[in-house]
Each structure stands twice: as structure tokens, then as C-alpha cells.
Amino acid sequence: MGLIKVHDKEFEIYITSKAIEQRVKEIAEAINKDYLGKKPLFIAILNGSFMFAADLFRHLTIEAELCFIKLASYKGMKSSGKVVTTIGLEEDIFGKDVVIVEDIVDTGKTLHGFLPKLLHQQPNSLKIATLLHKPEATAYPLQLDYIGFAIPDKFVIGYGLDYDGQGRNLKEIYQVK
Ligand code: IMP
Ligand code: MG
């Protein structure tokens, strides 16, 4: 009954596809209102946000552009820790109204490291839309402008989110048991 096993862990249904669909529609409606008369550029962060980005974009009635980028974090050559690299942002965002599309903001580290690089290019405005947010886990200050669901600090999969590569195709969001 809504229980699945992925790799070594058991997951149970946490957010139904119907609830996701409804919430994504509401976010799109808010964006349609906020960006009326503008032509925002949506930058979706791969891989996790592909499904949210597709569904969100489908509900937009304003003129809008969409591109995808990948943020890779890896251990640097020095022991200074993680480095975040941008892959594939080819668009010139100078003067544009940019909306980042994320699947989930957990610690906030990924976006916190990436935003200065975008701001450096002087967009006209920069907002963040994330389907999920784990407020208890967020350790880096970030202003999240559109949030689908605030959830507890527990691992989730489905609707684009994976556990070691698996689970992205699930229609519902599942939480680890
Ligand atoms: P952050 O930098 O800690 O905010 O984490 C950002 C990325 O980690 C997200 O975009 C996801 O790809 C991944 N992530 C964080 N929490 C989860 C989760 O519960 N399930 C699947 N992926 C997650
Ligand atoms: Mg992600």
C-alpha cells in the first residue's frame, strides 16, 4: 500500500501526484500574475528539477524562456572542500528576469554557491522557485520566492528526485520510512 523499496531502503507515499499537480498549478498561477508583461527566463537545475520544470512551464501563460543547467559539486584539489561549477549556462542573463527552478532546497549550499555567479551577470531580477524545501536542514541563507511544499528533514524521492539514480520516474513523492 504505497510502500516501495529502492536499493536498500523502504519508502512510503508522502505527497500524491494529485496534490503535486494542484500545487504546481498554483505556483504557475502566481508566476503568471507576478511576471505579467515580462518575459522571464527560467533556469532549471538538472537533474532533479526536470519534471517540476516541465509541469510548471506547461501551466505558464506568460511569454517565457526555459533553459537547463547542471551544477556539479566536487572535491577541489585543495582540501578546502566542495566547489560548485556551472555547466551549460549559455544564455546571457544581463537585464533579464530570471527564475531558478529547483526540485528541493535542502542545506541550501548548492544555490547559495551558485547565486553570486548569476548576480555577477546583472540580471534585472532573480527569484527562486523550488518544489520542496526542508527548512530544518537549510543552513545557508536563501530567499525562496515560490515554495511548493515545506517538508521535514527526511529523504524523499520521486517526481524527479532520486536515491542513487533510482526513483525519478515515480509520479508521487515518497518519504523514507
Ligand atoms: P542542497 O545544496 O543541500 O540544498 O541540496 C541540493 C540538492 O541535493 C537537491 O537539488 C537535490 O538534488 C539533492 N537532495 C537534497 N535532499 C534530497 C532528498 O531528500 N532527496 C533527493 N535529493 C535530495
Ligand atoms: Mg537538484
PDB file of C-alpha atoms and ligand atoms in Angstrom:
ATOM      1  CA  MET A   1       0.000   0.000   0.000  1.00  0.00           C
ATOM      2  CA  GLY A   2       2.087   2.820  -1.278  1.00  0.00           C
ATOM      3  CA  LEU A   3       5.218   1.127   0.010  1.00  0.00           C
ATOM      4  CA  ILE A   4       8.199   0.671  -2.272  1.00  0.00           C
ATOM      5  CA  LYS A   5      11.776  -0.443  -1.953  1.00  0.00           C
ATOM      6  CA  VAL A   6      14.602   1.380  -3.725  1.00  0.00           C
ATOM      7  CA  HIS A   7      18.074  -0.032  -3.266  1.00  0.00           C
ATOM      8  CA  ASP A   8      18.316  -0.822   0.456  1.00  0.00           C
ATOM      9  CA  LYS A   9      15.584   1.499   1.722  1.00  0.00           C
ATOM     10  CA  GLU A  10      11.828   1.442   2.098  1.00  0.00           C
ATOM     11  CA  PHE A  11       9.755   4.431   1.111  1.00  0.00           C
ATOM     12  CA  GLU A  12       6.117   5.344   1.625  1.00  0.00           C
ATOM     13  CA  ILE A  13       3.881   7.738  -0.279  1.00  0.00           C
ATOM     14  CA  TYR A  14       4.184  11.220   1.129  1.00  0.00           C
ATOM     15  CA  ILE A  15       2.709  13.624  -1.462  1.00  0.00           C
ATOM     16  CA  THR A  16       0.243  12.311  -4.025  1.00  0.00           C
ATOM     17  CA  SER A  17       0.504  13.163  -7.700  1.00  0.00           C
ATOM     18  CA  LYS A  18      -2.806  14.995  -7.405  1.00  0.00           C
ATOM     19  CA  ALA A  19      -1.507  17.234  -4.623  1.00  0.00           C
ATOM     20  CA  ILE A  20       1.678  17.910  -6.592  1.00  0.00           C
ATOM     21  CA  GLU A  21      -0.291  18.756  -9.715  1.00  0.00           C
ATOM     22  CA  GLN A  22      -2.542  21.147  -7.789  1.00  0.00           C
ATOM     23  CA  ARG A  23       0.379  22.900  -6.087  1.00  0.00           C
ATOM     24  CA  VAL A  24       2.403  23.240  -9.297  1.00  0.00           C
ATOM     25  CA  LYS A  25      -0.639  24.838 -10.911  1.00  0.00           C
ATOM     26  CA  GLU A  26      -0.923  27.316  -8.028  1.00  0.00           C
ATOM     27  CA  ILE A  27       2.738  28.282  -8.333  1.00  0.00           C
ATOM     28  CA  ALA A  28       2.342  28.766 -12.090  1.00  0.00           C
ATOM     29  CA  GLU A  29      -0.670  30.998 -11.478  1.00  0.00           C
ATOM     30  CA  ALA A  30       1.305  33.126  -9.009  1.00  0.00           C
ATOM     31  CA  ILE A  31       4.140  33.421 -11.513  1.00  0.00           C
ATOM     32  CA  ASN A  32       1.718  34.305 -14.317  1.00  0.00           C
ATOM     33  CA  LYS A  33       0.472  37.168 -12.166  1.00  0.00           C
ATOM     34  CA  ASP A  34       3.871  38.342 -10.908  1.00  0.00           C
ATOM     35  CA  TYR A  35       5.501  38.315 -14.354  1.00  0.00           C
ATOM     36  CA  LEU A  36       2.635  39.656 -16.451  1.00  0.00           C
ATOM     37  CA  GLY A  37       4.093  41.755 -19.275  1.00  0.00           C
ATOM     38  CA  LYS A  38       7.617  40.442 -18.623  1.00  0.00           C
ATOM     39  CA  LYS A  39       9.481  37.679 -20.397  1.00  0.00           C
ATOM     40  CA  PRO A  40      11.240  35.771 -17.649  1.00  0.00           C
ATOM     41  CA  LEU A  41      13.971  33.220 -18.253  1.00  0.00           C
ATOM     42  CA  PHE A  42      13.542  30.046 -16.219  1.00  0.00           C
ATOM     43  CA  ILE A  43      16.779  28.285 -15.370  1.00  0.00           C
ATOM     44  CA  ALA A  44      16.042  24.749 -14.214  1.00  0.00           C
ATOM     45  CA  ILE A  45      18.719  22.859 -12.327  1.00  0.00           C
ATOM     46  CA  LEU A  46      19.347  19.337 -13.601  1.00  0.00           C
ATOM     47  CA  ASN A  47      18.795  16.561 -12.976  1.00  0.00           C
ATOM     48  CA  GLY A  48      16.146  16.656 -10.287  1.00  0.00           C
ATOM     49  CA  SER A  49      14.034  19.569 -11.478  1.00  0.00           C
ATOM     50  CA  PHE A  50      13.230  18.310 -14.961  1.00  0.00           C
ATOM     51  CA  MET A  51       9.738  17.093 -14.084  1.00  0.00           C
ATOM     52  CA  PHE A  52       8.758  20.095 -11.970  1.00  0.00           C
ATOM     53  CA  ALA A  53      10.121  22.422 -14.660  1.00  0.00           C
ATOM     54  CA  ALA A  54       8.134  20.678 -17.396  1.00  0.00           C
ATOM     55  CA  ASP A  55       4.868  20.746 -15.459  1.00  0.00           C
ATOM     56  CA  LEU A  56       5.358  24.296 -14.233  1.00  0.00           C
ATOM     57  CA  PHE A  57       6.207  25.533 -17.718  1.00  0.00           C
ATOM     58  CA  ARG A  58       3.148  23.860 -19.200  1.00  0.00           C
ATOM     59  CA  HIS A  59       0.929  25.996 -16.960  1.00  0.00           C
ATOM     60  CA  LEU A  60       2.548  29.322 -17.794  1.00  0.00           C
ATOM     61  CA  THR A  61       0.504  31.657 -19.934  1.00  0.00           C
ATOM     62  CA  ILE A  62       3.043  34.498 -19.982  1.00  0.00           C
ATOM     63  CA  GLU A  63       5.868  34.676 -22.501  1.00  0.00           C
ATOM     64  CA  ALA A  64       8.753  32.775 -21.010  1.00  0.00           C
ATOM     65  CA  GLU A  65      12.025  31.093 -21.867  1.00  0.00           C
ATOM     66  CA  LEU A  66      13.425  27.932 -20.336  1.00  0.00           C
ATOM     67  CA  CYS A  67      16.906  26.528 -20.154  1.00  0.00           C
ATOM     68  CA  PHE A  68      18.547  23.795 -18.121  1.00  0.00           C
ATOM     69  CA  ILE A  69      21.880  23.789 -16.376  1.00  0.00           C
ATOM     70  CA  LYS A  70      23.748  21.330 -14.264  1.00  0.00           C
ATOM     71  CA  LEU A  71      25.541  22.213 -11.078  1.00  0.00           C
ATOM     72  CA  ALA A  72      28.314  19.819 -10.224  1.00  0.00           C
ATOM     73  CA  SER A  73      29.885  19.856  -6.830  1.00  0.00           C
ATOM     74  CA  TYR A  74      33.128  18.017  -6.399  1.00  0.00           C
ATOM     75  CA  LYS A  75      36.123  17.923  -4.107  1.00  0.00           C
ATOM     76  CA  GLY A  76      38.639  20.550  -5.076  1.00  0.00           C
ATOM     77  CA  MET A  77      42.322  19.849  -5.495  1.00  0.00           C
ATOM     78  CA  LYS A  78      42.938  21.593  -2.248  1.00  0.00           C
ATOM     79  CA  SER A  79      41.378  20.315   0.907  1.00  0.00           C
ATOM     80  CA  SER A  80      39.181  23.393   1.025  1.00  0.00           C
ATOM     81  CA  GLY A  81      36.101  21.305   0.388  1.00  0.00           C
ATOM     82  CA  LYS A  82      33.431  21.454  -2.241  1.00  0.00           C
ATOM     83  CA  VAL A  83      33.396  23.580  -5.352  1.00  0.00           C
ATOM     84  CA  VAL A  84      30.306  24.316  -7.358  1.00  0.00           C
ATOM     85  CA  THR A  85      30.715  24.542 -11.102  1.00  0.00           C
ATOM     86  CA  THR A  86      28.212  25.756 -13.616  1.00  0.00           C
ATOM     87  CA  ILE A  87      27.759  23.674 -16.694  1.00  0.00           C
ATOM     88  CA  GLY A  88      25.957  24.951 -19.695  1.00  0.00           C
ATOM     89  CA  LEU A  89      24.592  28.382 -18.915  1.00  0.00           C
ATOM     90  CA  GLU A  90      24.896  29.747 -22.420  1.00  0.00           C
ATOM     91  CA  GLU A  91      22.204  32.401 -22.140  1.00  0.00           C
ATOM     92  CA  ASP A  92      23.172  35.972 -21.492  1.00  0.00           C
ATOM     93  CA  ILE A  93      21.104  36.883 -18.449  1.00  0.00           C
ATOM     94  CA  PHE A  94      22.058  40.567 -18.339  1.00  0.00           C
ATOM     95  CA  GLY A  95      18.908  42.624 -17.750  1.00  0.00           C
ATOM     96  CA  LYS A  96      16.663  39.550 -17.687  1.00  0.00           C
ATOM     97  CA  ASP A  97      14.108  38.482 -15.140  1.00  0.00           C
ATOM     98  CA  VAL A  98      15.456  35.132 -14.037  1.00  0.00           C
ATOM     99  CA  VAL A  99      13.617  32.425 -12.119  1.00  0.00           C
ATOM    100  CA  ILE A 100      15.658  29.487 -10.829  1.00  0.00           C
ATOM    101  CA  VAL A 101      13.727  26.218 -10.786  1.00  0.00           C
ATOM    102  CA  GLU A 102      14.845  23.645  -8.217  1.00  0.00           C
ATOM    103  CA  ASP A 103      13.473  20.301  -7.118  1.00  0.00           C
ATOM    104  CA  ILE A 104      14.455  20.699  -3.494  1.00  0.00           C
ATOM    105  CA  VAL A 105      16.375  23.061  -1.263  1.00  0.00           C
ATOM    106  CA  ASP A 106      17.978  21.018   1.470  1.00  0.00           C
ATOM    107  CA  THR A 107      21.031  22.648   3.095  1.00  0.00           C
ATOM    108  CA  GLY A 108      20.841  25.442   0.522  1.00  0.00           C
ATOM    109  CA  LYS A 109      24.525  25.045  -0.255  1.00  0.00           C
ATOM    110  CA  THR A 110      24.104  24.421  -3.980  1.00  0.00           C
ATOM    111  CA  LEU A 111      22.076  27.537  -4.671  1.00  0.00           C
ATOM    112  CA  HIS A 112      23.933  29.664  -2.163  1.00  0.00           C
ATOM    113  CA  GLY A 113      27.149  28.961  -4.063  1.00  0.00           C
ATOM    114  CA  PHE A 114      25.603  29.487  -7.468  1.00  0.00           C
ATOM    115  CA  LEU A 115      23.595  32.684  -6.973  1.00  0.00           C
ATOM    116  CA  PRO A 116      26.585  35.073  -6.797  1.00  0.00           C
ATOM    117  CA  LYS A 117      27.696  33.813 -10.226  1.00  0.00           C
ATOM    118  CA  LEU A 118      24.308  34.690 -11.656  1.00  0.00           C
ATOM    119  CA  LEU A 119      24.101  38.047  -9.873  1.00  0.00           C
ATOM    120  CA  HIS A 120      27.522  38.891 -11.269  1.00  0.00           C
ATOM    121  CA  GLN A 121      25.900  38.870 -14.722  1.00  0.00           C
ATOM    122  CA  GLN A 122      23.468  41.550 -13.582  1.00  0.00           C
ATOM    123  CA  PRO A 123      20.024  40.130 -14.249  1.00  0.00           C
ATOM    124  CA  ASN A 124      17.173  42.600 -13.778  1.00  0.00           C
ATOM    125  CA  SER A 125      15.717  40.330 -11.095  1.00  0.00           C
ATOM    126  CA  LEU A 126      16.393  36.893  -9.663  1.00  0.00           C
ATOM    127  CA  LYS A 127      13.879  34.661  -7.907  1.00  0.00           C
ATOM    128  CA  ILE A 128      13.823  31.046  -6.813  1.00  0.00           C
ATOM    129  CA  ALA A 129      11.032  28.529  -7.293  1.00  0.00           C
ATOM    130  CA  THR A 130      11.507  25.236  -5.502  1.00  0.00           C
ATOM    131  CA  LEU A 131       9.067  22.372  -5.331  1.00  0.00           C
ATOM    132  CA  LEU A 132      10.297  21.200  -1.937  1.00  0.00           C
ATOM    133  CA  HIS A 133      12.039  22.885   0.965  1.00  0.00           C
ATOM    134  CA  LYS A 134      13.473  21.335   4.106  1.00  0.00           C
ATOM    135  CA  PRO A 135      13.528  24.359   6.427  1.00  0.00           C
ATOM    136  CA  GLU A 136      15.144  22.415   9.300  1.00  0.00           C
ATOM    137  CA  ALA A 137      18.054  21.392   7.104  1.00  0.00           C
ATOM    138  CA  THR A 138      18.680  24.746   5.459  1.00  0.00           C
ATOM    139  CA  ALA A 139      21.943  26.137   6.778  1.00  0.00           C
ATOM    140  CA  TYR A 140      22.730  28.710   4.102  1.00  0.00           C
ATOM    141  CA  PRO A 141      20.655  31.886   3.919  1.00  0.00           C
ATOM    142  CA  LEU A 142      18.466  31.906   0.817  1.00  0.00           C
ATOM    143  CA  GLN A 143      15.349  33.765  -0.113  1.00  0.00           C
ATOM    144  CA  LEU A 144      12.912  31.280  -1.601  1.00  0.00           C
ATOM    145  CA  ASP A 145      10.191  33.094  -3.504  1.00  0.00           C
ATOM    146  CA  TYR A 146       7.968  30.190  -4.533  1.00  0.00           C
ATOM    147  CA  ILE A 147       7.814  27.044  -2.408  1.00  0.00           C
ATOM    148  CA  GLY A 148       5.694  24.036  -3.289  1.00  0.00           C
ATOM    149  CA  PHE A 149       5.851  22.147  -0.003  1.00  0.00           C
ATOM    150  CA  ALA A 150       7.846  22.671   3.186  1.00  0.00           C
ATOM    151  CA  ILE A 151       8.762  19.194   4.403  1.00  0.00           C
ATOM    152  CA  PRO A 152      10.609  17.674   7.374  1.00  0.00           C
ATOM    153  CA  ASP A 153      14.285  16.775   7.137  1.00  0.00           C
ATOM    154  CA  LYS A 154      13.719  13.278   5.770  1.00  0.00           C
ATOM    155  CA  PHE A 155      14.935  11.848   2.481  1.00  0.00           C
ATOM    156  CA  VAL A 156      12.394  11.888  -0.345  1.00  0.00           C
ATOM    157  CA  ILE A 157      12.292  10.506  -3.887  1.00  0.00           C
ATOM    158  CA  GLY A 158      10.011  10.639  -6.878  1.00  0.00           C
ATOM    159  CA  TYR A 159       8.771  13.298  -9.291  1.00  0.00           C
ATOM    160  CA  GLY A 160      12.324  13.868 -10.490  1.00  0.00           C
ATOM    161  CA  LEU A 161      14.150  13.230  -7.217  1.00  0.00           C
ATOM    162  CA  ASP A 162      16.377  10.203  -6.956  1.00  0.00           C
ATOM    163  CA  TYR A 163      18.035   7.899  -4.488  1.00  0.00           C
ATOM    164  CA  ASP A 164      21.323   6.880  -6.101  1.00  0.00           C
ATOM    165  CA  GLY A 165      19.894   7.286  -9.571  1.00  0.00           C
ATOM    166  CA  GLN A 166      16.614   5.485  -8.939  1.00  0.00           C
ATOM    167  CA  GLY A 167      13.101   6.763  -8.323  1.00  0.00           C
ATOM    168  CA  ARG A 168      12.943   9.792 -10.588  1.00  0.00           C
ATOM    169  CA  ASN A 169      10.099   8.333 -12.620  1.00  0.00           C
ATOM    170  CA  LEU A 170       7.712   7.916  -9.675  1.00  0.00           C
ATOM    171  CA  LYS A 171       4.587  10.071 -10.023  1.00  0.00           C
ATOM    172  CA  GLU A 172       4.220  10.601  -6.298  1.00  0.00           C
ATOM    173  CA  ILE A 173       6.758  11.859  -3.809  1.00  0.00           C
ATOM    174  CA  TYR A 174       7.856   9.153  -1.383  1.00  0.00           C
ATOM    175  CA  GLN A 175       9.494   9.593   2.002  1.00  0.00           C
ATOM    176  CA  VAL A 176      11.995   7.191   3.520  1.00  0.00           C
ATOM    177  CA  LYS A 177      10.494   5.006   6.217  1.00  0.00           C
TER     178      LYS A 177
HETATM  179  P1  IMP B   1      21.412  21.411  -1.044  1.00  0.00           P
HETATM  180  O1  IMP B   1      22.592  22.025  -1.759  1.00  0.00           O
HETATM  181  O2  IMP B   1      21.810  20.775   0.254  1.00  0.00           O
HETATM  182  O3  IMP B   1      20.266  22.387  -0.858  1.00  0.00           O
HETATM  183  O4  IMP B   1      20.904  20.186  -1.881  1.00  0.00           O
HETATM  184  C1  IMP B   1      20.541  20.347  -3.160  1.00  0.00           C
HETATM  185  C2  IMP B   1      20.383  19.059  -3.932  1.00  0.00           C
HETATM  186  O5  IMP B   1      20.558  17.855  -3.167  1.00  0.00           O
HETATM  187  C3  IMP B   1      18.972  18.988  -4.470  1.00  0.00           C
HETATM  188  O6  IMP B   1      18.841  19.754  -5.637  1.00  0.00           O
HETATM  189  C4  IMP B   1      18.819  17.509  -4.692  1.00  0.00           C
HETATM  190  O7  IMP B   1      19.334  17.156  -5.944  1.00  0.00           O
HETATM  191  C5  IMP B   1      19.623  16.867  -3.586  1.00  0.00           C
HETATM  192  N1  IMP B   1      18.736  16.480  -2.457  1.00  0.00           N
HETATM  193  C6  IMP B   1      18.614  17.087  -1.267  1.00  0.00           C
HETATM  194  N2  IMP B   1      17.707  16.477  -0.476  1.00  0.00           N
HETATM  195  C7  IMP B   1      17.230  15.439  -1.211  1.00  0.00           C
HETATM  196  C8  IMP B   1      16.234  14.413  -0.949  1.00  0.00           C
HETATM  197  O8  IMP B   1      15.577  14.320   0.113  1.00  0.00           O
HETATM  198  N3  IMP B   1      16.030  13.528  -1.968  1.00  0.00           N
HETATM  199  C9  IMP B   1      16.686  13.570  -3.148  1.00  0.00           C
HETATM  200  N4  IMP B   1      17.614  14.513  -3.432  1.00  0.00           N
HETATM  201  C10 IMP B   1      17.881  15.437  -2.470  1.00  0.00           C
HETATM  202 MG    MG B   2      18.819  19.147  -7.620  1.00  0.00          MG
END
